[in-house]
């Protein structure tokens, strides 16, 4: 009888083998997708989908970008002001690049953030959490 009790107690104290894994919190992310590039009256219009999953509202986001031609040469450096980006809510932002044909645009390189402001955000949080993608033929890198 003592042996049976010892076996039962040991069995109850041992965690089941099929314990579900604890869900890990997703890593903070700032998603930027180049969604479309379209010609617009002497300019190339870049449309971005921005998704702030940093866990805090962004009061301001300004990114320094380098635009490369399809031949790989630098066309220009510019700033893209995304403005305020609320946490957990996607936003669309458009930027017109004057004097550039969309056919000539080969790559957008995010060089850094000149402004990344939000309550509780560490310096460099926007660049560290940046996740870049493109639905176009134009590469986006950072």
mmCIF file with all atom_site columns, C-alpha atoms in Angstrom:
data_model
loop_
_atom_site.group_PDB
_atom_site.id
_atom_site.type_symbol
_atom_site.label_atom_id
_atom_site.label_alt_id
_atom_site.label_comp_id
_atom_site.label_asym_id
_atom_site.label_entity_id
_atom_site.label_seq_id
_atom_site.pdbx_PDB_ins_code
_atom_site.Cartn_x
_atom_site.Cartn_y
_atom_site.Cartn_z
_atom_site.occupancy
_atom_site.B_iso_or_equiv
_atom_site.pdbx_formal_charge
_atom_site.auth_seq_id
_atom_site.auth_comp_id
_atom_site.auth_asym_id
_atom_site.auth_atom_id
_atom_site.pdbx_PDB_model_num
ATOM 1   C CA . UNK A 1 1   ? 0.000  0.000  0.000   1.00 0.00 ? 1   UNK A CA 1
ATOM 2   C CA . UNK A 1 2   ? 2.866  2.382  0.826   1.00 0.00 ? 2   UNK A CA 1
ATOM 3   C CA . UNK A 1 3   ? 4.402  1.611  -2.540  1.00 0.00 ? 3   UNK A CA 1
ATOM 4   C CA . UNK A 1 4   ? 1.132  2.453  -4.315  1.00 0.00 ? 4   UNK A CA 1
ATOM 5   C CA . UNK A 1 5   ? 0.828  5.757  -2.422  1.00 0.00 ? 5   UNK A CA 1
ATOM 6   C CA . UNK A 1 6   ? 4.438  6.652  -3.282  1.00 0.00 ? 6   UNK A CA 1
ATOM 7   C CA . UNK A 1 7   ? 3.810  5.954  -6.972  1.00 0.00 ? 7   UNK A CA 1
ATOM 8   C CA . UNK A 1 8   ? 0.627  8.063  -6.980  1.00 0.00 ? 8   UNK A CA 1
ATOM 9   C CA . UNK A 1 9   ? 2.318  10.986 -5.212  1.00 0.00 ? 9   UNK A CA 1
ATOM 10  C CA . UNK A 1 10  ? 5.281  10.835 -7.611  1.00 0.00 ? 10  UNK A CA 1
ATOM 11  C CA . UNK A 1 11  ? 2.929  10.777 -10.596 1.00 0.00 ? 11  UNK A CA 1
ATOM 12  C CA . UNK A 1 12  ? 1.022  13.818 -9.368  1.00 0.00 ? 12  UNK A CA 1
ATOM 13  C CA . UNK A 1 13  ? 4.215  15.762 -8.692  1.00 0.00 ? 13  UNK A CA 1
ATOM 14  C CA . UNK A 1 14  ? 5.623  15.135 -12.184 1.00 0.00 ? 14  UNK A CA 1
ATOM 15  C CA . UNK A 1 15  ? 4.468  17.632 -14.826 1.00 0.00 ? 15  UNK A CA 1
ATOM 16  C CA . UNK A 1 16  ? 2.744  16.092 -17.837 1.00 0.00 ? 16  UNK A CA 1
ATOM 17  C CA . UNK A 1 17  ? 4.956  15.489 -20.861 1.00 0.00 ? 17  UNK A CA 1
ATOM 18  C CA . UNK A 1 18  ? 2.613  17.312 -23.200 1.00 0.00 ? 18  UNK A CA 1
ATOM 19  C CA . UNK A 1 19  ? 2.663  20.662 -21.361 1.00 0.00 ? 19  UNK A CA 1
ATOM 20  C CA . UNK A 1 20  ? 1.844  23.438 -23.820 1.00 0.00 ? 20  UNK A CA 1
ATOM 21  C CA . UNK A 1 21  ? 4.668  25.927 -24.236 1.00 0.00 ? 21  UNK A CA 1
ATOM 22  C CA . UNK A 1 22  ? 4.122  29.294 -22.680 1.00 0.00 ? 22  UNK A CA 1
ATOM 23  C CA . UNK A 1 23  ? 3.315  31.854 -25.326 1.00 0.00 ? 23  UNK A CA 1
ATOM 24  C CA . UNK A 1 24  ? 6.225  34.222 -25.821 1.00 0.00 ? 24  UNK A CA 1
ATOM 25  C CA . UNK A 1 25  ? 5.447  37.884 -26.223 1.00 0.00 ? 25  UNK A CA 1
ATOM 26  C CA . UNK A 1 26  ? 6.129  39.029 -29.782 1.00 0.00 ? 26  UNK A CA 1
ATOM 27  C CA . UNK A 1 27  ? 9.253  41.111 -30.243 1.00 0.00 ? 27  UNK A CA 1
ATOM 28  C CA . UNK A 1 28  ? 8.659  44.830 -30.765 1.00 0.00 ? 28  UNK A CA 1
ATOM 29  C CA . UNK A 1 29  ? 8.487  45.659 -34.459 1.00 0.00 ? 29  UNK A CA 1
ATOM 30  C CA . UNK A 1 30  ? 8.047  48.622 -36.731 1.00 0.00 ? 30  UNK A CA 1
ATOM 31  C CA . UNK A 1 31  ? 6.883  47.302 -40.090 1.00 0.00 ? 31  UNK A CA 1
ATOM 32  C CA . UNK A 1 32  ? 7.341  49.382 -43.223 1.00 0.00 ? 32  UNK A CA 1
ATOM 33  C CA . UNK A 1 33  ? 6.133  47.953 -46.504 1.00 0.00 ? 33  UNK A CA 1
ATOM 34  C CA . UNK A 1 34  ? 6.663  49.715 -49.820 1.00 0.00 ? 34  UNK A CA 1
ATOM 35  C CA . UNK A 1 35  ? 3.199  48.956 -51.123 1.00 0.00 ? 35  UNK A CA 1
ATOM 36  C CA . UNK A 1 36  ? 3.131  50.752 -54.489 1.00 0.00 ? 36  UNK A CA 1
ATOM 37  C CA . UNK A 1 37  ? 5.188  53.019 -56.726 1.00 0.00 ? 37  UNK A CA 1
ATOM 38  C CA . UNK A 1 38  ? 3.222  55.083 -59.246 1.00 0.00 ? 38  UNK A CA 1
ATOM 39  C CA . UNK A 1 39  ? 3.964  57.941 -61.633 1.00 0.00 ? 39  UNK A CA 1
ATOM 40  C CA . UNK A 1 40  ? 2.393  61.200 -60.433 1.00 0.00 ? 40  UNK A CA 1
ATOM 41  C CA . UNK A 1 41  ? 2.848  64.449 -62.426 1.00 0.00 ? 41  UNK A CA 1
ATOM 42  C CA . UNK A 1 42  ? 6.632  64.521 -62.818 1.00 0.00 ? 42  UNK A CA 1
ATOM 43  C CA . UNK A 1 43  ? 7.272  62.522 -59.674 1.00 0.00 ? 43  UNK A CA 1
ATOM 44  C CA . UNK A 1 44  ? 7.434  58.962 -58.462 1.00 0.00 ? 44  UNK A CA 1
ATOM 45  C CA . UNK A 1 45  ? 4.884  58.439 -55.684 1.00 0.00 ? 45  UNK A CA 1
ATOM 46  C CA . UNK A 1 46  ? 5.948  55.922 -53.035 1.00 0.00 ? 46  UNK A CA 1
ATOM 47  C CA . UNK A 1 47  ? 3.147  54.505 -50.899 1.00 0.00 ? 47  UNK A CA 1
ATOM 48  C CA . UNK A 1 48  ? 4.148  52.854 -47.622 1.00 0.00 ? 48  UNK A CA 1
ATOM 49  C CA . UNK A 1 49  ? 2.099  50.786 -45.196 1.00 0.00 ? 49  UNK A CA 1
ATOM 50  C CA . UNK A 1 50  ? 3.413  51.432 -41.674 1.00 0.00 ? 50  UNK A CA 1
ATOM 51  C CA . UNK A 1 51  ? 2.565  49.126 -38.766 1.00 0.00 ? 51  UNK A CA 1
ATOM 52  C CA . UNK A 1 52  ? 3.695  50.148 -35.285 1.00 0.00 ? 52  UNK A CA 1
ATOM 53  C CA . UNK A 1 53  ? 4.026  47.121 -32.985 1.00 0.00 ? 53  UNK A CA 1
ATOM 54  C CA . UNK A 1 54  ? 6.493  48.792 -30.614 1.00 0.00 ? 54  UNK A CA 1
ATOM 55  C CA . UNK A 1 55  ? 4.005  48.720 -27.752 1.00 0.00 ? 55  UNK A CA 1
ATOM 56  C CA . UNK A 1 56  ? 3.843  52.532 -27.589 1.00 0.00 ? 56  UNK A CA 1
ATOM 57  C CA . UNK A 1 57  ? 2.485  55.277 -29.799 1.00 0.00 ? 57  UNK A CA 1
ATOM 58  C CA . UNK A 1 58  ? 5.038  57.029 -31.989 1.00 0.00 ? 58  UNK A CA 1
ATOM 59  C CA . UNK A 1 59  ? 4.580  60.788 -31.796 1.00 0.00 ? 59  UNK A CA 1
ATOM 60  C CA . UNK A 1 60  ? 6.980  61.334 -34.690 1.00 0.00 ? 60  UNK A CA 1
ATOM 61  C CA . UNK A 1 61  ? 8.980  59.199 -37.097 1.00 0.00 ? 61  UNK A CA 1
ATOM 62  C CA . UNK A 1 62  ? 11.338 60.682 -39.684 1.00 0.00 ? 62  UNK A CA 1
ATOM 63  C CA . UNK A 1 63  ? 13.544 58.320 -41.678 1.00 0.00 ? 63  UNK A CA 1
ATOM 64  C CA . UNK A 1 64  ? 16.589 59.221 -43.750 1.00 0.00 ? 64  UNK A CA 1
ATOM 65  C CA . UNK A 1 65  ? 16.446 57.344 -47.050 1.00 0.00 ? 65  UNK A CA 1
ATOM 66  C CA . UNK A 1 66  ? 18.883 56.934 -49.907 1.00 0.00 ? 66  UNK A CA 1
ATOM 67  C CA . UNK A 1 67  ? 17.298 56.402 -53.325 1.00 0.00 ? 67  UNK A CA 1
ATOM 68  C CA . UNK A 1 68  ? 19.285 54.322 -55.806 1.00 0.00 ? 68  UNK A CA 1
ATOM 69  C CA . UNK A 1 69  ? 18.710 54.038 -59.543 1.00 0.00 ? 69  UNK A CA 1
ATOM 70  C CA . UNK A 1 70  ? 18.215 50.710 -61.282 1.00 0.00 ? 70  UNK A CA 1
ATOM 71  C CA . UNK A 1 71  ? 21.916 50.974 -62.234 1.00 0.00 ? 71  UNK A CA 1
ATOM 72  C CA . UNK A 1 72  ? 22.851 51.064 -58.538 1.00 0.00 ? 72  UNK A CA 1
ATOM 73  C CA . UNK A 1 73  ? 23.970 54.686 -58.355 1.00 0.00 ? 73  UNK A CA 1
ATOM 74  C CA . UNK A 1 74  ? 22.772 57.093 -55.682 1.00 0.00 ? 74  UNK A CA 1
ATOM 75  C CA . UNK A 1 75  ? 20.128 59.462 -57.012 1.00 0.00 ? 75  UNK A CA 1
ATOM 76  C CA . UNK A 1 76  ? 19.529 61.381 -53.770 1.00 0.00 ? 76  UNK A CA 1
ATOM 77  C CA . UNK A 1 77  ? 19.252 61.395 -50.001 1.00 0.00 ? 77  UNK A CA 1
ATOM 78  C CA . UNK A 1 78  ? 15.892 62.441 -48.616 1.00 0.00 ? 78  UNK A CA 1
ATOM 79  C CA . UNK A 1 79  ? 13.798 62.452 -45.453 1.00 0.00 ? 79  UNK A CA 1
ATOM 80  C CA . UNK A 1 80  ? 10.467 60.653 -45.181 1.00 0.00 ? 80  UNK A CA 1
ATOM 81  C CA . UNK A 1 81  ? 8.302  62.140 -42.422 1.00 0.00 ? 81  UNK A CA 1
ATOM 82  C CA . UNK A 1 82  ? 5.842  59.448 -41.356 1.00 0.00 ? 82  UNK A CA 1
ATOM 83  C CA . UNK A 1 83  ? 4.387  61.670 -38.617 1.00 0.00 ? 83  UNK A CA 1
ATOM 84  C CA . UNK A 1 84  ? 2.545  60.060 -35.718 1.00 0.00 ? 84  UNK A CA 1
ATOM 85  C CA . UNK A 1 85  ? 2.002  56.294 -35.809 1.00 0.00 ? 85  UNK A CA 1
ATOM 86  C CA . UNK A 1 86  ? -0.365 54.905 -33.170 1.00 0.00 ? 86  UNK A CA 1
ATOM 87  C CA . UNK A 1 87  ? 0.498  51.514 -31.687 1.00 0.00 ? 87  UNK A CA 1
ATOM 88  C CA . UNK A 1 88  ? -1.389 48.593 -33.190 1.00 0.00 ? 88  UNK A CA 1
ATOM 89  C CA . UNK A 1 89  ? -3.046 50.597 -35.974 1.00 0.00 ? 89  UNK A CA 1
ATOM 90  C CA . UNK A 1 90  ? -1.769 50.488 -39.560 1.00 0.00 ? 90  UNK A CA 1
ATOM 91  C CA . UNK A 1 91  ? -1.238 53.768 -41.396 1.00 0.00 ? 91  UNK A CA 1
ATOM 92  C CA . UNK A 1 92  ? -0.582 54.573 -45.068 1.00 0.00 ? 92  UNK A CA 1
ATOM 93  C CA . UNK A 1 93  ? 1.843  57.343 -45.992 1.00 0.00 ? 93  UNK A CA 1
ATOM 94  C CA . UNK A 1 94  ? 2.702  58.679 -49.467 1.00 0.00 ? 94  UNK A CA 1
ATOM 95  C CA . UNK A 1 95  ? 5.803  60.536 -50.600 1.00 0.00 ? 95  UNK A CA 1
ATOM 96  C CA . UNK A 1 96  ? 6.336  62.157 -54.003 1.00 0.00 ? 96  UNK A CA 1
ATOM 97  C CA . UNK A 1 97  ? 9.925  62.063 -55.275 1.00 0.00 ? 97  UNK A CA 1
ATOM 98  C CA . UNK A 1 98  ? 10.040 65.003 -57.687 1.00 0.00 ? 98  UNK A CA 1
ATOM 99  C CA . UNK A 1 99  ? 11.935 64.634 -60.950 1.00 0.00 ? 99  UNK A CA 1
ATOM 100 C CA . UNK A 1 100 ? 12.265 60.870 -60.702 1.00 0.00 ? 100 UNK A CA 1
ATOM 101 C CA . UNK A 1 101 ? 10.598 58.268 -62.868 1.00 0.00 ? 101 UNK A CA 1
ATOM 102 C CA . UNK A 1 102 ? 9.451  55.170 -60.995 1.00 0.00 ? 102 UNK A CA 1
ATOM 103 C CA . UNK A 1 103 ? 11.060 53.068 -63.751 1.00 0.00 ? 103 UNK A CA 1
ATOM 104 C CA . UNK A 1 104 ? 14.446 54.521 -62.746 1.00 0.00 ? 104 UNK A CA 1
ATOM 105 C CA . UNK A 1 105 ? 14.055 53.710 -59.026 1.00 0.00 ? 105 UNK A CA 1
ATOM 106 C CA . UNK A 1 106 ? 15.882 50.513 -58.071 1.00 0.00 ? 106 UNK A CA 1
ATOM 107 C CA . UNK A 1 107 ? 16.261 50.603 -54.289 1.00 0.00 ? 107 UNK A CA 1
ATOM 108 C CA . UNK A 1 108 ? 15.261 52.537 -51.186 1.00 0.00 ? 108 UNK A CA 1
ATOM 109 C CA . UNK A 1 109 ? 17.841 52.260 -48.398 1.00 0.00 ? 109 UNK A CA 1
ATOM 110 C CA . UNK A 1 110 ? 16.766 53.359 -44.916 1.00 0.00 ? 110 UNK A CA 1
ATOM 111 C CA . UNK A 1 111 ? 19.954 54.961 -43.577 1.00 0.00 ? 111 UNK A CA 1
ATOM 112 C CA . UNK A 1 112 ? 18.621 55.811 -40.127 1.00 0.00 ? 112 UNK A CA 1
ATOM 113 C CA . UNK A 1 113 ? 16.012 57.673 -38.135 1.00 0.00 ? 113 UNK A CA 1
ATOM 114 C CA . UNK A 1 114 ? 16.484 61.397 -37.622 1.00 0.00 ? 114 UNK A CA 1
ATOM 115 C CA . UNK A 1 115 ? 13.467 61.373 -35.311 1.00 0.00 ? 115 UNK A CA 1
ATOM 116 C CA . UNK A 1 116 ? 11.823 58.549 -33.359 1.00 0.00 ? 116 UNK A CA 1
ATOM 117 C CA . UNK A 1 117 ? 9.733  60.000 -30.550 1.00 0.00 ? 117 UNK A CA 1
ATOM 118 C CA . UNK A 1 118 ? 7.307  58.238 -28.263 1.00 0.00 ? 118 UNK A CA 1
ATOM 119 C CA . UNK A 1 119 ? 6.690  57.785 -24.556 1.00 0.00 ? 119 UNK A CA 1
ATOM 120 C CA . UNK A 1 120 ? 8.932  55.118 -23.077 1.00 0.00 ? 120 UNK A CA 1
ATOM 121 C CA . UNK A 1 121 ? 10.876 54.409 -26.278 1.00 0.00 ? 121 UNK A CA 1
ATOM 122 C CA . UNK A 1 122 ? 14.604 53.865 -25.927 1.00 0.00 ? 122 UNK A CA 1
ATOM 123 C CA . UNK A 1 123 ? 16.989 55.702 -28.253 1.00 0.00 ? 123 UNK A CA 1
ATOM 124 C CA . UNK A 1 124 ? 17.364 53.673 -31.417 1.00 0.00 ? 124 UNK A CA 1
ATOM 125 C CA . UNK A 1 125 ? 14.144 51.709 -30.825 1.00 0.00 ? 125 UNK A CA 1
ATOM 126 C CA . UNK A 1 126 ? 12.732 52.509 -34.273 1.00 0.00 ? 126 UNK A CA 1
ATOM 127 C CA . UNK A 1 127 ? 15.796 51.347 -36.204 1.00 0.00 ? 127 UNK A CA 1
ATOM 128 C CA . UNK A 1 128 ? 16.346 48.251 -34.031 1.00 0.00 ? 128 UNK A CA 1
ATOM 129 C CA . UNK A 1 129 ? 12.733 47.150 -34.529 1.00 0.00 ? 129 UNK A CA 1
ATOM 130 C CA . UNK A 1 130 ? 12.505 48.088 -38.221 1.00 0.00 ? 130 UNK A CA 1
ATOM 131 C CA . UNK A 1 131 ? 11.105 45.316 -40.456 1.00 0.00 ? 131 UNK A CA 1
ATOM 132 C CA . UNK A 1 132 ? 11.237 46.264 -44.146 1.00 0.00 ? 132 UNK A CA 1
ATOM 133 C CA . UNK A 1 133 ? 9.438  44.700 -47.089 1.00 0.00 ? 133 UNK A CA 1
ATOM 134 C CA . UNK A 1 134 ? 8.267  45.562 -50.587 1.00 0.00 ? 134 UNK A CA 1
ATOM 135 C CA . UNK A 1 135 ? 5.330  44.503 -52.740 1.00 0.00 ? 135 UNK A CA 1
ATOM 136 C CA . UNK A 1 136 ? 6.952  46.222 -55.712 1.00 0.00 ? 136 UNK A CA 1
ATOM 137 C CA . UNK A 1 137 ? 9.936  45.598 -57.941 1.00 0.00 ? 137 UNK A CA 1
ATOM 138 C CA . UNK A 1 138 ? 11.834 48.207 -55.909 1.00 0.00 ? 138 UNK A CA 1
ATOM 139 C CA . UNK A 1 139 ? 14.018 46.710 -53.166 1.00 0.00 ? 139 UNK A CA 1
ATOM 140 C CA . UNK A 1 140 ? 13.783 48.183 -49.660 1.00 0.00 ? 140 UNK A CA 1
ATOM 141 C CA . UNK A 1 141 ? 16.772 47.666 -47.353 1.00 0.00 ? 141 UNK A CA 1
ATOM 142 C CA . UNK A 1 142 ? 18.011 49.045 -44.061 1.00 0.00 ? 142 UNK A CA 1
#
